[in-house]
Coordinates of C-alpha atoms and ligand atoms in Angstrom, one line a residue:
M1 CA 0.0 0.0 0.0
D2 CA 2.9 2.4 0.7
E3 CA 4.0 2.0 -2.9
F4 CA 0.4 2.7 -4.1
I5 CA 0.3 5.9 -2.0
A6 CA 3.8 7.0 -3.2
Q7 CA 2.8 6.8 -6.9
L8 CA -0.6 8.4 -6.4
P9 CA -0.8 11.9 -8.0
K10 CA -2.1 14.3 -5.3
A11 CA -2.5 17.9 -4.2
E12 CA -1.4 19.3 -0.9
L13 CA -3.7 22.1 0.3
H14 CA -2.7 22.7 3.9
L15 CA 1.0 23.4 4.4
H16 CA 2.7 26.3 6.2
I17 CA 5.9 27.2 4.5
E18 CA 7.4 28.3 7.8
G19 CA 6.5 24.9 9.2
T20 CA 8.7 23.1 6.6
L21 CA 12.0 24.2 8.1
E22 CA 14.0 21.1 8.7
P23 CA 16.6 21.2 11.6
E24 CA 19.5 20.8 9.1
L25 CA 18.5 23.9 7.2
A26 CA 17.7 25.7 10.5
F27 CA 21.3 25.2 11.6
E28 CA 22.8 26.1 8.3
L29 CA 20.8 29.4 8.2
A30 CA 21.5 30.1 11.9
E31 CA 25.3 30.0 11.2
K32 CA 25.0 32.1 8.0
N33 CA 22.8 34.7 9.7
Q34 CA 24.6 34.7 13.0
V35 CA 21.5 33.6 15.0
T36 CA 21.8 31.4 18.1
L37 CA 19.3 28.5 18.2
P38 CA 18.3 27.2 21.6
F39 CA 19.6 23.7 20.7
K40 CA 23.0 22.1 20.7
S41 CA 22.5 20.0 17.6
V42 CA 20.1 18.9 14.9
D43 CA 19.2 15.8 16.9
D44 CA 18.6 18.0 20.0
M45 CA 16.2 20.2 17.9
R46 CA 14.3 17.2 16.6
A47 CA 14.1 15.8 20.1
A48 CA 12.3 19.0 21.2
Y49 CA 9.4 18.2 18.8
N50 CA 7.3 16.7 21.6
F51 CA 4.2 18.9 22.0
S52 CA 1.4 19.1 24.6
D53 CA -0.9 21.2 22.5
L54 CA -1.1 23.7 19.6
Q55 CA 0.5 26.5 21.7
S56 CA 3.5 24.5 22.7
F57 CA 4.2 23.8 19.0
L58 CA 3.6 27.4 18.0
D59 CA 6.1 28.7 20.5
L60 CA 8.8 26.6 18.9
Y61 CA 7.6 27.3 15.3
Y62 CA 7.8 31.1 15.8
A63 CA 11.2 30.9 17.6
S64 CA 12.7 28.7 14.9
I65 CA 11.8 30.9 12.0
S66 CA 14.1 33.6 13.2
V67 CA 16.9 32.0 11.2
V68 CA 15.1 32.7 7.9
Q69 CA 15.9 36.3 7.0
T70 CA 16.8 37.0 3.4
E71 CA 15.0 36.6 0.1
E72 CA 17.4 33.8 -0.7
D73 CA 16.6 32.1 2.6
F74 CA 12.8 32.2 1.8
H75 CA 13.6 30.8 -1.7
D76 CA 15.7 28.0 -0.3
L77 CA 13.1 27.1 2.4
T78 CA 10.4 27.0 -0.2
L79 CA 12.4 25.1 -2.8
A80 CA 13.4 22.4 -0.2
Y81 CA 9.7 21.8 0.5
L82 CA 8.8 21.6 -3.2
K83 CA 11.6 19.1 -3.9
K84 CA 10.2 16.9 -1.2
A85 CA 6.6 17.4 -2.5
A86 CA 7.7 16.5 -6.1
A87 CA 9.4 13.3 -4.8
Q88 CA 6.1 12.3 -3.2
N89 CA 4.2 12.8 -6.5
V90 CA 2.5 16.0 -5.2
R91 CA 1.4 17.7 -8.5
H92 CA -0.1 20.8 -7.0
T93 CA 0.3 22.7 -3.7
E94 CA -1.5 25.6 -2.0
I95 CA 0.9 27.0 0.5
F96 CA 0.3 29.3 3.5
F97 CA 2.7 31.9 4.5
D98 CA 2.5 34.0 7.8
P99 CA 3.9 37.5 6.8
Q100 CA 3.3 38.9 10.3
S101 CA 5.9 36.5 11.8
H102 CA 8.5 38.1 9.5
T103 CA 7.4 41.8 9.3
A104 CA 7.5 41.8 13.2
R105 CA 11.2 41.0 12.8
D106 CA 11.6 44.0 10.4
I107 CA 11.8 41.8 7.3
P108 CA 10.0 43.6 4.5
F109 CA 6.9 41.9 3.1
G110 CA 8.5 42.0 -0.4
T111 CA 11.5 40.0 0.8
V112 CA 9.3 37.2 2.0
I113 CA 6.9 36.9 -0.9
N114 CA 9.5 37.5 -3.6
G115 CA 11.7 34.7 -2.2
I116 CA 8.8 32.3 -2.0
T117 CA 7.5 33.2 -5.5
A118 CA 10.9 32.7 -7.1
A119 CA 10.9 29.1 -5.7
L120 CA 7.3 28.4 -6.8
Q121 CA 8.2 29.5 -10.4
E122 CA 11.3 27.3 -10.4
A123 CA 9.3 24.3 -9.1
Q124 CA 6.7 24.8 -11.9
T125 CA 9.3 24.7 -14.7
E126 CA 11.9 22.3 -13.2
L127 CA 9.8 19.9 -11.0
G128 CA 6.4 20.1 -12.7
V129 CA 4.7 21.0 -9.4
S130 CA 2.2 23.9 -9.7
S131 CA 1.4 26.1 -6.7
K132 CA -0.7 28.9 -5.3
L133 CA 0.1 31.0 -2.3
I134 CA -2.3 31.9 0.6
L135 CA -1.6 34.8 2.9
S136 CA -2.5 33.7 6.5
F137 CA -3.2 36.2 9.2
L138 CA -2.1 35.4 12.8
R139 CA -5.3 35.2 14.8
H140 CA -3.6 35.9 18.2
L141 CA -2.8 39.4 16.9
S142 CA -5.4 42.1 16.4
E143 CA -7.6 42.7 13.4
E144 CA -5.9 46.0 13.0
S145 CA -2.6 44.2 12.5
A146 CA -4.2 42.0 9.9
L147 CA -5.7 45.0 8.1
E148 CA -2.2 46.6 8.0
T149 CA -0.7 43.4 6.7
F150 CA -3.3 43.2 4.0
Q151 CA -2.5 46.8 2.9
Q152 CA 1.2 45.8 2.7
A153 CA 0.3 42.8 0.6
L154 CA -1.8 44.6 -2.0
P155 CA 1.1 45.7 -4.2
F156 CA 2.0 42.0 -4.5
R157 CA -1.6 40.9 -5.3
E158 CA -0.6 38.9 -8.4
Q159 CA 1.6 36.7 -6.2
F160 CA -1.1 35.2 -3.9
I161 CA -4.6 34.0 -4.5
G162 CA -6.2 34.0 -1.1
V163 CA -6.2 34.7 2.6
G164 CA -6.4 32.4 5.6
L165 CA -6.4 32.5 9.4
D166 CA -4.0 30.5 11.6
S167 CA -2.1 30.4 14.9
S168 CA -3.7 30.1 18.4
E169 CA -7.3 29.2 17.9
Q170 CA -8.9 29.1 21.3
G171 CA -10.2 32.6 22.3
H172 CA -9.6 34.0 18.8
P173 CA -12.8 33.2 16.9
P174 CA -13.2 34.0 13.2
S175 CA -15.7 36.8 14.2
K176 CA -12.6 38.8 15.3
F177 CA -11.6 39.2 11.6
V178 CA -14.8 40.0 9.7
N179 CA -13.6 43.3 8.4
V180 CA -10.3 42.2 7.0
F181 CA -11.9 39.1 5.3
D182 CA -14.7 41.4 3.9
E183 CA -12.0 43.6 2.4
A184 CA -10.0 40.6 1.0
R185 CA -13.2 39.2 -0.7
R186 CA -14.0 42.7 -2.1
E187 CA -10.5 42.7 -3.6
G188 CA -11.2 39.3 -5.2
F189 CA -9.2 36.9 -3.0
R190 CA -10.2 33.4 -2.1
V191 CA -11.0 32.7 1.5
V192 CA -10.0 29.7 3.8
C193 CA -9.8 29.5 7.6
H194 CA -8.3 27.3 10.2
A195 CA -11.3 26.3 12.4
G196 CA -12.3 23.4 14.6
E197 CA -8.7 22.2 15.2
E198 CA -8.6 22.9 19.0
G199 CA -11.5 25.4 18.8
P200 CA -15.1 24.4 19.1
P201 CA -17.5 23.6 16.1
E202 CA -19.0 27.1 16.5
Y203 CA -15.8 28.5 15.0
I204 CA -16.4 26.4 11.9
T205 CA -19.9 27.9 11.6
E206 CA -18.5 31.4 12.1
A207 CA -15.8 30.8 9.4
L208 CA -18.5 29.8 7.0
D209 CA -21.2 32.4 7.9
L210 CA -19.1 35.4 8.9
L211 CA -15.8 35.1 6.9
H212 CA -17.5 33.2 3.9
A213 CA -14.7 30.6 4.0
E214 CA -14.7 28.3 0.9
R215 CA -12.6 25.7 2.7
I216 CA -12.0 24.8 6.3
D217 CA -8.5 24.0 7.5
H218 CA -8.6 21.0 9.9
G219 CA -12.3 21.2 10.9
V220 CA -12.1 17.9 12.7
R221 CA -14.2 19.0 15.7
C222 CA -17.2 19.4 13.3
M223 CA -17.9 15.8 14.4
E224 CA -19.2 17.1 17.7
D225 CA -22.2 18.8 15.9
A226 CA -24.4 16.6 13.8
A227 CA -26.2 19.5 12.2
L228 CA -22.9 21.0 11.2
V229 CA -21.7 17.7 9.7
A230 CA -24.9 17.5 7.6
R231 CA -24.3 21.1 6.4
L232 CA -20.7 20.5 5.5
A233 CA -21.7 17.3 3.6
E234 CA -24.6 19.0 1.8
E235 CA -22.5 22.0 0.7
Q236 CA -19.4 19.8 0.1
I237 CA -17.2 22.3 1.9
P238 CA -13.7 20.9 1.7
L239 CA -11.9 20.1 5.0
T240 CA -8.1 20.1 4.8
V241 CA -7.3 17.5 7.5
C242 CA -3.8 16.9 8.8
P243 CA -3.7 13.5 10.6
L244 CA -0.1 13.4 12.0
S245 CA -0.5 17.1 13.2
N246 CA -3.7 16.3 15.0
V247 CA -2.0 13.4 16.9
R248 CA 1.2 15.3 17.6
L249 CA -0.7 18.3 18.9
R250 CA -3.0 15.9 21.0
V251 CA -6.2 16.8 19.3
F252 CA -6.6 12.9 19.3
K253 CA -4.6 10.6 21.6
T254 CA -3.8 8.1 18.9
M255 CA -4.4 7.8 15.1
S256 CA -7.1 5.1 15.7
E257 CA -9.1 7.7 17.6
H258 CA -8.9 10.2 14.7
T259 CA -12.3 11.0 13.2
L260 CA -11.0 10.9 9.6
K261 CA -12.8 7.6 8.7
R262 CA -16.0 8.7 10.3
M263 CA -15.7 12.0 8.4
L264 CA -15.4 10.1 5.1
D265 CA -18.3 7.9 6.0
A266 CA -20.4 11.0 6.7
G267 CA -19.9 12.1 3.1
L268 CA -17.5 15.0 3.9
L269 CA -15.1 16.3 1.3
V270 CA -12.0 15.3 3.3
T271 CA -8.4 15.9 2.1
V272 CA -5.1 14.7 3.6
N273 CA -2.3 17.1 4.2
S274 CA 0.9 17.6 6.3
D275 CA 0.6 21.1 8.0
D276 CA 4.2 21.4 9.3
P277 CA 5.9 18.2 8.2
P278 CA 9.2 18.1 10.0
Y279 CA 7.5 19.1 13.3
F280 CA 4.9 16.3 13.0
G281 CA 7.0 13.5 11.7
G282 CA 6.0 13.3 8.0
Y283 CA 5.2 14.8 4.7
V284 CA 1.9 14.1 2.8
N285 CA 2.7 10.5 2.0
E286 CA 3.5 9.6 5.6
N287 CA 0.1 11.1 6.5
Y288 CA -1.7 8.9 3.9
E289 CA 0.3 5.9 5.2
A290 CA -0.6 6.6 8.8
I291 CA -4.4 6.7 8.1
Q292 CA -4.3 3.8 5.7
K293 CA -2.8 1.7 8.5
A294 CA -5.0 3.0 11.3
F295 CA -8.3 2.5 9.3
D296 CA -7.2 -0.3 6.9
L297 CA -8.2 2.0 4.0
S298 CA -8.7 0.5 0.6
R299 CA -7.1 1.6 -2.7
D300 CA -10.6 3.1 -3.5
D301 CA -10.5 5.2 -0.3
L302 CA -7.0 6.4 -1.1
V303 CA -7.9 7.3 -4.7
K304 CA -10.9 9.1 -3.4
L305 CA -8.8 11.2 -1.0
A306 CA -6.4 12.1 -3.8
R307 CA -9.4 13.0 -6.1
N308 CA -10.8 15.1 -3.3
S309 CA -7.4 17.0 -3.0
F310 CA -7.8 18.1 -6.7
T311 CA -11.5 18.8 -6.4
A312 CA -10.9 21.0 -3.3
S313 CA -8.1 23.0 -4.8
F314 CA -8.3 26.4 -6.4
L315 CA -7.3 25.1 -9.8
S316 CA -9.6 25.8 -12.7
D317 CA -12.2 23.0 -13.6
E318 CA -10.1 22.1 -16.6
E319 CA -6.9 21.8 -14.6
K320 CA -8.7 19.7 -12.0
Q321 CA -10.1 17.3 -14.6
K322 CA -6.7 16.9 -16.2
L323 CA -5.1 15.8 -12.9
I324 CA -8.1 13.7 -11.8
G325 CA -7.7 11.9 -15.2
E326 CA -4.2 10.8 -14.1
L327 CA -5.5 8.9 -11.1
P328 CA -5.5 5.1 -11.3
E329 CA -8.9 3.3 -11.8
S330 CA -8.4 1.7 -8.4
Ligands
LIG401 N1 0.4 27.5 12.1 C1 1.2 26.5 11.7 N2 0.6 25.3 11.9 C2 -0.6 25.6 12.5 C3 -1.7 24.8 13.0 N3 -1.7 23.5 12.9 N4 -2.7 25.5 13.6 C4 -2.8 26.8 13.7 N5 -1.8 27.6 13.2 C5 -0.7 27.0 12.6
LIG402 ZN1 -2.3 24.6 9.7

């Protein structure tokens, strides 16, 4: 089955570029940029990836990104991910970036997005992986900060297609960001939102009704609300689920307790993604492998998940059909 998963064409729709920093590259950049990491070695850093909840991960995620500083660094970080993705038969990716975690360190918005964009273009021509970029606002910061960030982003509007919302979920509901999402929609951007990861099902409803999210990132806690599940199934709202992330951040104790199979059985448009791969122990194929083993998924189930990943993407209908046409009959 692992071989079947490896050769399956797929899209990855929930991936934070800051969360793809491998410890080896972190140490290389720390030396180059004269930053001291709070770890003695690569092994030490990896050993620290033992999280009690979302916040304990985010603390390390924001601290580690301090080593990424120049346009070249953002390029190298992005290209390293895209090479991994290409090797796993990822044909298309929709990548989040968190500009506020860089502008807060006095790195200009343009440095970040130009470095990332250069790598995306290289991957398209040299690796055959297409990508889109989604600007994600940090929900633990104010809406004012998000509005300011959106203004900084507008001169680069051709380089990203949508906006999202991530970081510490509890206590920072989607309703806090209605104005900035209204503005982004008015400007023609696509809208997604992290909701129902650690936060309650009500945050998913808010993301849909107040932010007009077209896709929910995570969304696993929808299973606590039968009416919400019925709605998500009826409207075929895509959910970008990240199984290894959910177990590592203790949303579920073990993979067999994950709701993914029940979500599929409820007719939800579920996709499988890696979130922040080195932190959670695997890229997209390792996520497929983990759920295949936990739920004894069939080839049909796996093909369905891969098909969902293209269906749920922001590709054109024509592009989606072309990629879906490359899936095995199963
Ligand atoms: N930023 C990076 N990964 C995240 C996650 N899983 N949830 C919220 N914010 C994030
Ligand atoms: Zn995420």
